[in-house]
XYZ file of C-alpha atoms in Angstrom:
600
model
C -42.300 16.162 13.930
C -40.141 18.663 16.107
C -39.574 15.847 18.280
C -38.319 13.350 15.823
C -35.994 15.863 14.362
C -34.430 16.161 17.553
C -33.826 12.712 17.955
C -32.438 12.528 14.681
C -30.140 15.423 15.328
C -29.463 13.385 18.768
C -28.512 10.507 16.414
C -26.206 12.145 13.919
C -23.988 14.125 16.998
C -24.171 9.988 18.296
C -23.060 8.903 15.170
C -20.123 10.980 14.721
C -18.469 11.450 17.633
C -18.932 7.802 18.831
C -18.909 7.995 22.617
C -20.839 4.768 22.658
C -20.939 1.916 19.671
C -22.825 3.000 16.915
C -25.198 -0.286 17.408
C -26.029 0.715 21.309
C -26.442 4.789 20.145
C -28.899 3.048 17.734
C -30.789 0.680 20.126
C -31.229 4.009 22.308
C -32.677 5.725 19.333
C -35.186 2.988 19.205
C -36.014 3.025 22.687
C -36.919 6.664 22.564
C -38.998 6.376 19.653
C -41.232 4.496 21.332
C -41.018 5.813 24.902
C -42.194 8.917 23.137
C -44.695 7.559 20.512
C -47.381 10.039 21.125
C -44.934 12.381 19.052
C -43.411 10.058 16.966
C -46.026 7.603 15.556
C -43.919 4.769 16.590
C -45.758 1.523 19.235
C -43.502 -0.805 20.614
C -44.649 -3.463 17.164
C -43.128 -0.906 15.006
C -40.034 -0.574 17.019
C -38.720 -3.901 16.915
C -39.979 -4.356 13.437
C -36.285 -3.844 12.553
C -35.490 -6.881 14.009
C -37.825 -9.472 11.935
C -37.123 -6.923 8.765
C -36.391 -8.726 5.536
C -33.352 -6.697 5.557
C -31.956 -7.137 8.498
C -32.306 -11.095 8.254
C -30.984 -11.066 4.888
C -27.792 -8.864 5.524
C -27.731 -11.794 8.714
C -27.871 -14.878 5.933
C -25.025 -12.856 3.442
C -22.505 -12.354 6.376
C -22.743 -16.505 6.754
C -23.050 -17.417 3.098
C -19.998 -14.701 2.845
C -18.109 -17.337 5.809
C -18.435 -19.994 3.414
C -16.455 -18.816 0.902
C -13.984 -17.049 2.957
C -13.537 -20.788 5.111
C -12.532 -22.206 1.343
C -9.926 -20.279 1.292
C -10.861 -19.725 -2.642
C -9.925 -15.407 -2.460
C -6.757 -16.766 -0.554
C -5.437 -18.992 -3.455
C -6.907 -16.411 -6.108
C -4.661 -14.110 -4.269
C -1.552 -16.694 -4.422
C -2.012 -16.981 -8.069
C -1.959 -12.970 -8.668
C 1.147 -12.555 -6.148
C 3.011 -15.005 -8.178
C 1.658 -13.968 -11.939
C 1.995 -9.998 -11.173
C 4.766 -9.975 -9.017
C 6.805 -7.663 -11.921
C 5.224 -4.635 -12.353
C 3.128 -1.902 -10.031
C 0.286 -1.411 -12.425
C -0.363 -5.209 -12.968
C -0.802 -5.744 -9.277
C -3.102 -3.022 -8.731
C -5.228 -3.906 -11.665
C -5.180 -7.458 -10.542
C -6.352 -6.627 -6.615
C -8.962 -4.127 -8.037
C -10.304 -7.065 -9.946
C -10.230 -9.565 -7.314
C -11.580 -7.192 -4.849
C -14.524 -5.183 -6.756
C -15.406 -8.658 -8.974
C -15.925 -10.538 -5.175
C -17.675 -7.818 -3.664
C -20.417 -8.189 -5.722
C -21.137 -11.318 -4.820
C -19.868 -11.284 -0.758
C -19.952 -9.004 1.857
C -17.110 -6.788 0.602
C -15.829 -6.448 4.665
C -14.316 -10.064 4.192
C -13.045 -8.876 1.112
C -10.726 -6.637 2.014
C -9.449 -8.550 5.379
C -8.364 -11.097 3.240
C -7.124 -8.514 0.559
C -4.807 -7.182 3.421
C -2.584 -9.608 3.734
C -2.433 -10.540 0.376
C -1.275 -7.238 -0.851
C 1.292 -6.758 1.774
C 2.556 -10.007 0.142
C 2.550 -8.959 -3.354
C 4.347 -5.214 -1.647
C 7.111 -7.539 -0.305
C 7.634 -9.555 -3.633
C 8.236 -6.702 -5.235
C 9.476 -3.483 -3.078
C 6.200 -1.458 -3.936
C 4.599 -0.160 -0.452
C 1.255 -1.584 0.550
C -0.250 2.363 1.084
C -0.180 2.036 -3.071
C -2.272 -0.511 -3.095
C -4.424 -1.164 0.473
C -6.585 2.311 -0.548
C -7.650 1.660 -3.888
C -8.669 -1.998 -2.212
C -10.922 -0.482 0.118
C -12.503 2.267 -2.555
C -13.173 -0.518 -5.422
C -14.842 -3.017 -2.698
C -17.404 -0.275 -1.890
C -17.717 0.550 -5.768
C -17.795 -3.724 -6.240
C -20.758 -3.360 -3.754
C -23.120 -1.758 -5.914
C -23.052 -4.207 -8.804
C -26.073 -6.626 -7.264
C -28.457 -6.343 -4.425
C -26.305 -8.371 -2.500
C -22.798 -6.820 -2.902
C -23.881 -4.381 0.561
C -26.352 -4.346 3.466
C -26.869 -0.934 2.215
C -28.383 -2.283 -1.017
C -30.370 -4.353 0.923
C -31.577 -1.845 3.254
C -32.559 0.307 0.765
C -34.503 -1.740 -1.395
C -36.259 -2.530 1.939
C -37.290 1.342 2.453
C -37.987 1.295 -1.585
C -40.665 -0.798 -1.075
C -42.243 0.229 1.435
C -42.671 3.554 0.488
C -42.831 3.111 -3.816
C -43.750 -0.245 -3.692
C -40.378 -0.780 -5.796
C -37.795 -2.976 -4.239
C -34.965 -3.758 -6.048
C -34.396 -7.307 -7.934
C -30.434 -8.758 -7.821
C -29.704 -7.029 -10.901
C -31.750 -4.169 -10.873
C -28.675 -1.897 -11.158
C -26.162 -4.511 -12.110
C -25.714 -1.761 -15.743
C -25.238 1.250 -13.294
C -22.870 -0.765 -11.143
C -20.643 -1.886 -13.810
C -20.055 1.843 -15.177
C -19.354 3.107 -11.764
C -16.783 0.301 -11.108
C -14.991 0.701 -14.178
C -14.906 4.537 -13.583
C -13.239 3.597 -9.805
C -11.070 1.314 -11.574
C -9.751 3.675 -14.483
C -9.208 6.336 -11.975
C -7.166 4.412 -9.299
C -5.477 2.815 -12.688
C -4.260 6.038 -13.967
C -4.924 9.394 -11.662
C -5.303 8.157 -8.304
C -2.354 6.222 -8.691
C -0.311 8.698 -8.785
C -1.973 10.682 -5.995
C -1.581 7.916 -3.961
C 1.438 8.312 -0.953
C 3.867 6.326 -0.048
C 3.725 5.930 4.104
C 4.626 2.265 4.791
C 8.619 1.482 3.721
C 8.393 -1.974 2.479
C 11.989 -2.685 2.309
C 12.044 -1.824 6.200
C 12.083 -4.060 9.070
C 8.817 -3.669 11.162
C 10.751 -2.527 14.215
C 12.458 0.450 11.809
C 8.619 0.725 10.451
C 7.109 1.674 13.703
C 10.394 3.365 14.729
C 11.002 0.916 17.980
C 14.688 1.691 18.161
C 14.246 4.057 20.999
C 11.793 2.167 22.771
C 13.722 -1.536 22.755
C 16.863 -2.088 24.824
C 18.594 -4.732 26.915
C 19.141 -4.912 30.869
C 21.310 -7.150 32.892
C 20.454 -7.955 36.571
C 22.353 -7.509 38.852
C 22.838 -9.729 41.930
C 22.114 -7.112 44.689
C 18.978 -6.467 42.229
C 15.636 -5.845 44.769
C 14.188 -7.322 41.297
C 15.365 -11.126 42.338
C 13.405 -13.825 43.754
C 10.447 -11.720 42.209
C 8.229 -13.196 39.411
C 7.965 -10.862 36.048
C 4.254 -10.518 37.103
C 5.073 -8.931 40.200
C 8.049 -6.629 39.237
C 5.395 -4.880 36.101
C 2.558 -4.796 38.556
C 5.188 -2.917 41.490
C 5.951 -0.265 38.861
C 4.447 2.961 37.949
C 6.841 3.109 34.812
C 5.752 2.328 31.111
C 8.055 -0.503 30.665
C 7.010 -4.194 29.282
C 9.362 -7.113 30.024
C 9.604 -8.311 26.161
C 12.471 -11.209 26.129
C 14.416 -12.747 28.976
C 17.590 -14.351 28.293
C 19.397 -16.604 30.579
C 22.541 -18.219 29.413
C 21.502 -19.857 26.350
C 17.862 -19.832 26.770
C 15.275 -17.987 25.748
C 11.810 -17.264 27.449
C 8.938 -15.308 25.349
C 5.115 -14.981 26.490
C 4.048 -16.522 29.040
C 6.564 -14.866 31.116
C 4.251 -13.497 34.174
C 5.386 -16.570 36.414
C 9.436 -16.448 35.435
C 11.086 -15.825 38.641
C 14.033 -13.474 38.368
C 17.568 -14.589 38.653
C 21.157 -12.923 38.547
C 22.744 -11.946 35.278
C 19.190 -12.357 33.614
C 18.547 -10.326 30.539
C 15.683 -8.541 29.994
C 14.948 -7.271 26.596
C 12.668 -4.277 27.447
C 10.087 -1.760 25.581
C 10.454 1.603 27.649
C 11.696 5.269 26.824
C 14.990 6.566 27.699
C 13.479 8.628 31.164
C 11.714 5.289 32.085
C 14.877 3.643 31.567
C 17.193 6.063 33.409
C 14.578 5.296 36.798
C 14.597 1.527 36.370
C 18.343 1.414 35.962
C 18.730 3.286 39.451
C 16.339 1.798 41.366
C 15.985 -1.547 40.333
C 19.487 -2.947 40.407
C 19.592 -3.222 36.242
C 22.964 -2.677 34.039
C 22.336 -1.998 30.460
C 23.514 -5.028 28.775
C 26.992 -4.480 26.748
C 26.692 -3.765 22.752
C 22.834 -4.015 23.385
C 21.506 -3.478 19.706
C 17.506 -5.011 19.479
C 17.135 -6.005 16.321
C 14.509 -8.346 14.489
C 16.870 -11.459 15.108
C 17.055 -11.092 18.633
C 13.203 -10.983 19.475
C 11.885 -13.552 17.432
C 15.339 -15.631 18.140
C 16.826 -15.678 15.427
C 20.359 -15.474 17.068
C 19.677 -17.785 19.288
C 18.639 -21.495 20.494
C 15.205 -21.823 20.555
C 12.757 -24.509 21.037
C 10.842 -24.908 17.637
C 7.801 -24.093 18.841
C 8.453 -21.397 20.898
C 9.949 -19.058 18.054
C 8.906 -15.634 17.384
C 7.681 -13.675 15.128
C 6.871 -10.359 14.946
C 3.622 -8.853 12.820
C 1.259 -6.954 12.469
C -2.719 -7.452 13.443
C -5.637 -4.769 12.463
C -8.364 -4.178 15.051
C -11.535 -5.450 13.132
C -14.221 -2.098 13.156
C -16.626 -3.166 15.600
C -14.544 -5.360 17.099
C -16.122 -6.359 20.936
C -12.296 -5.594 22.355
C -12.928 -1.849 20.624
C -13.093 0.704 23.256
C -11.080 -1.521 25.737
C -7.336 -1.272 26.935
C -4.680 -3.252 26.878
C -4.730 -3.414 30.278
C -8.437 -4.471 30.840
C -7.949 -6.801 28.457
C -5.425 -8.272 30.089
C -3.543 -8.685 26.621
C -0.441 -10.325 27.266
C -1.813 -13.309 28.999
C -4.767 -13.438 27.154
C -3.157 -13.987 23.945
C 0.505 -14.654 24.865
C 1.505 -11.818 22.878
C 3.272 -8.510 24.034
C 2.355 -5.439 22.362
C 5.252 -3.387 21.299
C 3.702 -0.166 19.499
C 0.442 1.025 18.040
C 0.268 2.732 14.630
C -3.091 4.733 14.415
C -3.157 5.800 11.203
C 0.098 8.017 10.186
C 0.937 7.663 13.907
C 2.428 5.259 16.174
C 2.110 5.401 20.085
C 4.570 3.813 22.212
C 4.104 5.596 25.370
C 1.319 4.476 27.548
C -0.239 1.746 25.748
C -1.449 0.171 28.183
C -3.485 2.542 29.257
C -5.227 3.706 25.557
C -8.436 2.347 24.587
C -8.649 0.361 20.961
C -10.187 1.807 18.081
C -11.063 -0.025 14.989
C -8.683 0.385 12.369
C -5.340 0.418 14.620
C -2.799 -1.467 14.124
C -0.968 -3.531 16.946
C 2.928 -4.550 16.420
C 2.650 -7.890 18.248
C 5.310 -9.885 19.487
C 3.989 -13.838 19.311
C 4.786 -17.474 18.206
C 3.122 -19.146 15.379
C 0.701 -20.831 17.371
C -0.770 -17.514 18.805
C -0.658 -15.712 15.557
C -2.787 -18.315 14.126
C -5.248 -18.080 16.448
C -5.184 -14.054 16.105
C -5.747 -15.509 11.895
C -8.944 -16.965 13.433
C -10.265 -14.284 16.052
C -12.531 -12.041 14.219
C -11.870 -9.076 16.364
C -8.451 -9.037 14.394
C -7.436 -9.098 10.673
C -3.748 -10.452 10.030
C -1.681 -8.142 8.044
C 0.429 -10.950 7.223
C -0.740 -13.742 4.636
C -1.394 -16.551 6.699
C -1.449 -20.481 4.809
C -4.022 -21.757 7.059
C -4.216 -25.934 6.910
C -7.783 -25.466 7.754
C -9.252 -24.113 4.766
C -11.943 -26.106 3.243
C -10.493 -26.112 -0.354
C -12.040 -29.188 -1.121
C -15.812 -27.224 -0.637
C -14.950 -24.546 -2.685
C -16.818 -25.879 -6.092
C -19.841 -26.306 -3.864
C -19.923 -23.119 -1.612
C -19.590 -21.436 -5.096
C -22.353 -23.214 -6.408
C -24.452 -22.264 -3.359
C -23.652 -18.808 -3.623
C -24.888 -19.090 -7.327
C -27.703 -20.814 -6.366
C -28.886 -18.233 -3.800
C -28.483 -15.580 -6.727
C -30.235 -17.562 -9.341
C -33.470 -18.085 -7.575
C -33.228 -14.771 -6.673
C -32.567 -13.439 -9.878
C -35.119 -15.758 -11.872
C -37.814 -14.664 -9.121
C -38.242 -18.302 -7.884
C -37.652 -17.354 -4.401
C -37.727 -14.106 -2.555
C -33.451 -13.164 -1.811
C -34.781 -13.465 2.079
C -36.195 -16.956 1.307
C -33.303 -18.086 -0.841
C -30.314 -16.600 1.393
C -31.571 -18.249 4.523
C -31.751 -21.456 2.611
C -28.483 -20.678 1.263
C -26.951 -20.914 5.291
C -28.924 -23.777 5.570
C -27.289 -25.494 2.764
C -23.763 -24.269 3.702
C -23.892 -25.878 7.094
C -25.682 -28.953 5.559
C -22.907 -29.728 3.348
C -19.578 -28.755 5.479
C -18.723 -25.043 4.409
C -19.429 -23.441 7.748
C -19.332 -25.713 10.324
C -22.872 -24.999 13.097
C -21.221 -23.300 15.863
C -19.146 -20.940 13.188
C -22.421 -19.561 12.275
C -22.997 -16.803 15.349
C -19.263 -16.091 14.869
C -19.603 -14.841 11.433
C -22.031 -12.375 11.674
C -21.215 -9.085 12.481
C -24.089 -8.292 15.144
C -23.056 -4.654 15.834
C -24.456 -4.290 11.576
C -27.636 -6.283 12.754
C -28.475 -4.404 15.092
C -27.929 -1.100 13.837
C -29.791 -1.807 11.441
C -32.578 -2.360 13.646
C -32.158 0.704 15.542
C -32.479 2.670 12.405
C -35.708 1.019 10.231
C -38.019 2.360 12.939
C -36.274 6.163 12.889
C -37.131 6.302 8.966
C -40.958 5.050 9.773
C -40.986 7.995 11.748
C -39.717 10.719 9.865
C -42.528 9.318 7.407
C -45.265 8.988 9.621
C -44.657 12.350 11.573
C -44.399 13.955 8.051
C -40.871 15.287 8.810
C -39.571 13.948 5.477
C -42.113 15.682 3.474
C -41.512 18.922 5.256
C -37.760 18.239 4.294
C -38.659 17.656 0.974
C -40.894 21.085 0.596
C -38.008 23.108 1.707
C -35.484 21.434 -0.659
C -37.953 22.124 -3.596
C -39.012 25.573 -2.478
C -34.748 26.165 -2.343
C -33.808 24.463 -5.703
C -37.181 25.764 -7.872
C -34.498 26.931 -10.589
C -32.863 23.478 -10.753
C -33.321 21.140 -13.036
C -34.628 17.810 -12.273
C -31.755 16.416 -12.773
C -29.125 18.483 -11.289
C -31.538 18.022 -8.115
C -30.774 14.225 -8.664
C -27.038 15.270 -8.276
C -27.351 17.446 -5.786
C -28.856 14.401 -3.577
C -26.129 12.304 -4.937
C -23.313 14.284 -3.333
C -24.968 15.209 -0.420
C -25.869 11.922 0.675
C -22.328 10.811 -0.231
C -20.593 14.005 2.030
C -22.889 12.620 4.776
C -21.793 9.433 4.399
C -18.444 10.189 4.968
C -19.202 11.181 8.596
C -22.125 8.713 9.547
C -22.830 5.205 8.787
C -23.515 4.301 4.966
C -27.290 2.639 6.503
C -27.892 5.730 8.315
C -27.564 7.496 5.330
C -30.466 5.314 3.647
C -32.673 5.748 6.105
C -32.737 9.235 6.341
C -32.199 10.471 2.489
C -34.257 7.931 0.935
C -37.577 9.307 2.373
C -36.678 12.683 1.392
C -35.503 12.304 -1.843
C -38.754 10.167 -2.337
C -40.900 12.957 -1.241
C -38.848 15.687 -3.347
C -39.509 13.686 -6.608
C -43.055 13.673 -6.146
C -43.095 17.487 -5.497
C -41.257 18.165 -8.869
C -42.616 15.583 -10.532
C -39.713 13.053 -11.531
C -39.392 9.488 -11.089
C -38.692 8.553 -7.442
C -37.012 5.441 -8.088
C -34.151 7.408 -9.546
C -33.660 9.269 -6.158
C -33.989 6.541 -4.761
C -30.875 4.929 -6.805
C -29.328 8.298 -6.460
C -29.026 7.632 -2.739
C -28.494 4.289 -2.151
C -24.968 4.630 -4.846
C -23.884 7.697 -2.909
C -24.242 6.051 0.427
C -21.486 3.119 -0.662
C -19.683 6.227 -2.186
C -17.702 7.311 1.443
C -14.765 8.021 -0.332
C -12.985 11.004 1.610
C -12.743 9.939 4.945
C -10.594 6.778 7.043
C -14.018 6.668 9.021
C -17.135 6.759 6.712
C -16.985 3.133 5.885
C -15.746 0.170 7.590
C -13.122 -1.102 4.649
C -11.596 2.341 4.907
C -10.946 2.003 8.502
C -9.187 -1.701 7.894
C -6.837 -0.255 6.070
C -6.369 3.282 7.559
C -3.214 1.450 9.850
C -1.539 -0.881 7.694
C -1.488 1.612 4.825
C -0.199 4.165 7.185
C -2.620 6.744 6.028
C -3.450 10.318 7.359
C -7.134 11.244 7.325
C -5.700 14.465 4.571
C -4.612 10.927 1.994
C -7.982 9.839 1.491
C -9.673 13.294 0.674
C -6.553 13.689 -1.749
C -7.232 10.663 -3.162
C -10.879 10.414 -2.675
C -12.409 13.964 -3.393
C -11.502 13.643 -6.902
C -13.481 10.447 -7.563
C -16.390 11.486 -5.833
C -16.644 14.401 -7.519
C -16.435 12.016 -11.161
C -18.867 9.824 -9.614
C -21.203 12.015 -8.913
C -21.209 13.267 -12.315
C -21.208 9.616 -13.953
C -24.078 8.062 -11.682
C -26.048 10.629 -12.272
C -26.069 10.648 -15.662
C -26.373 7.222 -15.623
C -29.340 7.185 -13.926
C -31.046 9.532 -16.264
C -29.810 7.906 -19.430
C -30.832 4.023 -18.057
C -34.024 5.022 -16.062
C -34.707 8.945 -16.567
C -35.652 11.366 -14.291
């Protein structure tokens, strides 16, 4: 038992500092389960039994039956339709997105939710003046609330009804909880409607150009070359690779011309122009050494890097915008530079915004994290395949000719279908979901090879890595010993401020370490702690699984809140401001809720 603790304790330090993926720190969590199964209860079988879990291969099937709806493009032209219908007033829109968004995350995985959402509402922001940070938090929060409305709407539900049955033979049906989820959306809804909207801040400047937005004025300028330059004959490859400077070579302008990405083989000529990202010290070096003039009247503005003020081949134009680093992205952890971003992509990088902040110096040399925010130089070409690369989300709406509108009536109906024979008990939802995929590539809606692409693996396999770690805190008896010291500690409580007691708790820890983790580890405890006092362990079990897609008070205890942690331009102090309040209602409405629909 002692030993298990300590690799749980080993897991949650994992967990919340993150100096490996959360999916790998979970993989080694299964490895030493079994490498020490003497203490631990757990053979080899038992720790890859997360792999062939019902869970696990149904949260697999909802992430592709979730592709086929999001390939229709259906959410996009829902969105469309709101933009142009609620364009007038603030409290219209945010009704309307907290409709779209917690209606469709009941249904999909409520992570493509909200990276379609994100472009949408900095749409409707534009329209109308109204900055996106008003509206890209109360997204996020009523997606996770949209989650707990069917079995489906999270892999957390999933998960959970998983441990449920194996431990009170209860899993849950698709609307087990569908009553419980409605009251605790509306309750997200009213308060973003009416309190949280005014407690929401106002970061992002709508009416701003992006380069005043991430404050580039400093950072852009224009050079001339001279002809004595040491700079000319050289190619722009060369001349970045020679320097020790944080400079980027962003534009070059000869006579009437205009060059953009790729630029690394552009040989260097007299009286070029280089439009340049550097700071002033960087700038004072380059100027002496390198043979540059500043260029006269040398104001960067929007028009002059996406060439707007000048003659340009069609499609070589640029535009600027803004991409989101998809959480648990495969580029997160990497550098600019080891990605070898600008001729990977042809697109230069002109500032990060993490958060509330935005990095210009060194970029090159910082490593990603989910959630930031890249200020991308690019043509339209590029940017639409950054719309299709799911380590990115486009901040930007994006009218894709690609979308399958014509499937949308049947990956609809699939998606029904999936739910119905669920629902009606016809098929197991592991059964039904994985003939769901099979009936989305069968009729067009997600094309084979888009299949692998649309999972998010780094989910998969943490939840692998984590099934075994709850067998054994069961086996080992370390969740019972948990649960006789909670009892022993709370003998005055009442059953059911216990229940909410377990409710917040699990919904603090949440905010710190993944919502699945959470599961795992409460469920068995608040199991055990309703048998010792004598109350109805399902409603623990409820209890936990609602306060683990409850991460409400933190940019990092859920993945939706990390999407839009950049492009809202959010501190981590907005979302406790916002959040704490609502968690502290929700606790107090799902709990009673709980008791008044199933009892304690």
């Amino acid at each position: 038992m002692l030993v298990v603790f300590a690799i749980v304790a080993i897991a949650l330090v994992l967990f919340v500092t993150e100096p490996l993926p959360i999916d790998v720190s979970a993989l080694g969590i299964l490895v030493a389960l079994i490498v020490l199964e003497p203490w631990t209860r757990v053979d080899p079988a038992t720790g890859v039994s997360g792999f062939s879990s019902a869970a696990t291969l149904t949260v697999l099937a909802m992430f592709v039956l979730s592709e086929g709806i999001r390939q229709s493009g259906l959410i996009n032209l829902v969105g469309a339709a709101v933009a142009d219908r609620f364009g007038d007033s603030h409290l219209k829109q945010l009704l309307a997105v907290l409709g779209i968004s917690g209606g469709t995350a009941g249904l999909i995985n409520n992570t493509p939710v909200v990276a379609i959402m994100i472009p949408m509402v900095n749409t409707i922001a534009k329209r109308t003046g109204i900055s996106p940070s008003k509206l890209l938090m109360p997204v996020s929060f009523i997606a996770m609330l949209g989650g707990t409305l069917t079995l489906i709407g999270t892999s957390t539900n999933i998960l959970a009804s998983d441990v449920s049955a194996r431990l009170i033979d209860h899993p849950f049906s698709m609307f087990e909880f569908t009553s419980l989820g409605v009251l605790v959306l509306l309750t997200g809804a009213v308060y973003l409607a009416t309190i949280g909207r005014y407690l929401l801040p106002e970061r992002v400047a709508v009416d701003e150009e992006l380069i005043a937005e991430f404050d580039m004025a400093e950072y852009l300028t224009e050079v001339v070359v001279r002809a004595e330059s040491p700079l000319v004959g050289k190619t722009i490859d060369q001349v970045l690779q020679e320097t020790d400077l944080d400079v980027d070579v962003v534009q070059l302008v000869r006579g009437d011309q205009v060059f953009t990405e790729p630029l690394a083989r552009k040989e260097v000529r007299p009286d070029d122009v280089f439009v340049l990202r550097t700071d002033r010290e960087s700038l004072l070096e380059l100027l002496d050494a390198e043979g540059l003039d500043p260029a006269p009247d040398a104001e960067v503005t929007e028009a002059v890097l996406t060439g707007d003020e000048a003659e340009i081949e069609p499609d070589t134009e640029q535009s600027l915008i803004e991409i989101v680093v998809a959480p648990g992205a495969s580029i997160v952890g990497e550098t600019l530079e080891t990605l070898n971003f600008r001729n990977r992509y042809d697109a230069t990088v002109l500032a990060i915004r993490r958060g509330g902040e935005v990095i210009h110096a060194r970029m090159d040399e910082r490593r990603l994290r989910g959630g930031d925010t890249l200020l991308i130089q690019a043509t339209e070409d590029t940017i639409r395949r950054f719309g299709s690369d799911r380590n990115f989300v486009l901040a930007r709406e994006l009218i894709r000719p690609d979308f399958r509108t014509e499937r949308i009536p049947v990956a609809v109906g699939i998606i029904l279908g999936v739910v119905a024979l669920a629902a009606l008990e016809v098929l197991p939802i592991l059964v039904s979901a994985l003939g769901g995929v099979v009936a989305m590539v069968a009729t067009g809606c997600v094309k084979p090879g888009e299949i692998y692409e649309a999972v998010d693996w780094s989910v998969i396999v943490l939840l692998a890595g984590l099934i075994p770690l709850g067998v054994a805190m069961e086996r080992t008896g370390g969740a019972e010993w948990l649960a006789s010291l909670v009892v022993v500690g709370a003998s005055d409580l009442a059953p059911v401020v216990l229940l909410g007691a377990f409710y917040l708790f699990t919904a603090l820890v949440t905010n710190v370490i993944s919502n699945n983790a959470s599961v795992v580890l409460m469920i068995p405890v608040a199991v055990d702690t309703a048998a010792a006092i004598g109350a109805d362990p399902f409603s623990f079990v409820l209890a936990v699984t609602f306060a683990a897609s409850t991460a409400l008070m933190t940019p990092i205890g859920y993945q939706t809140n990390l999407m839009v942690y950049g492009p809202g331009g959010y501190r981590f102090t907005d979302f406790v401001r916002v959040g704490a309040p609502l968690q502290a209602i929700l606790t107090v409405v799902t709990t009673l809720g709980i008791v008044a629909i199933w009892g304690v």
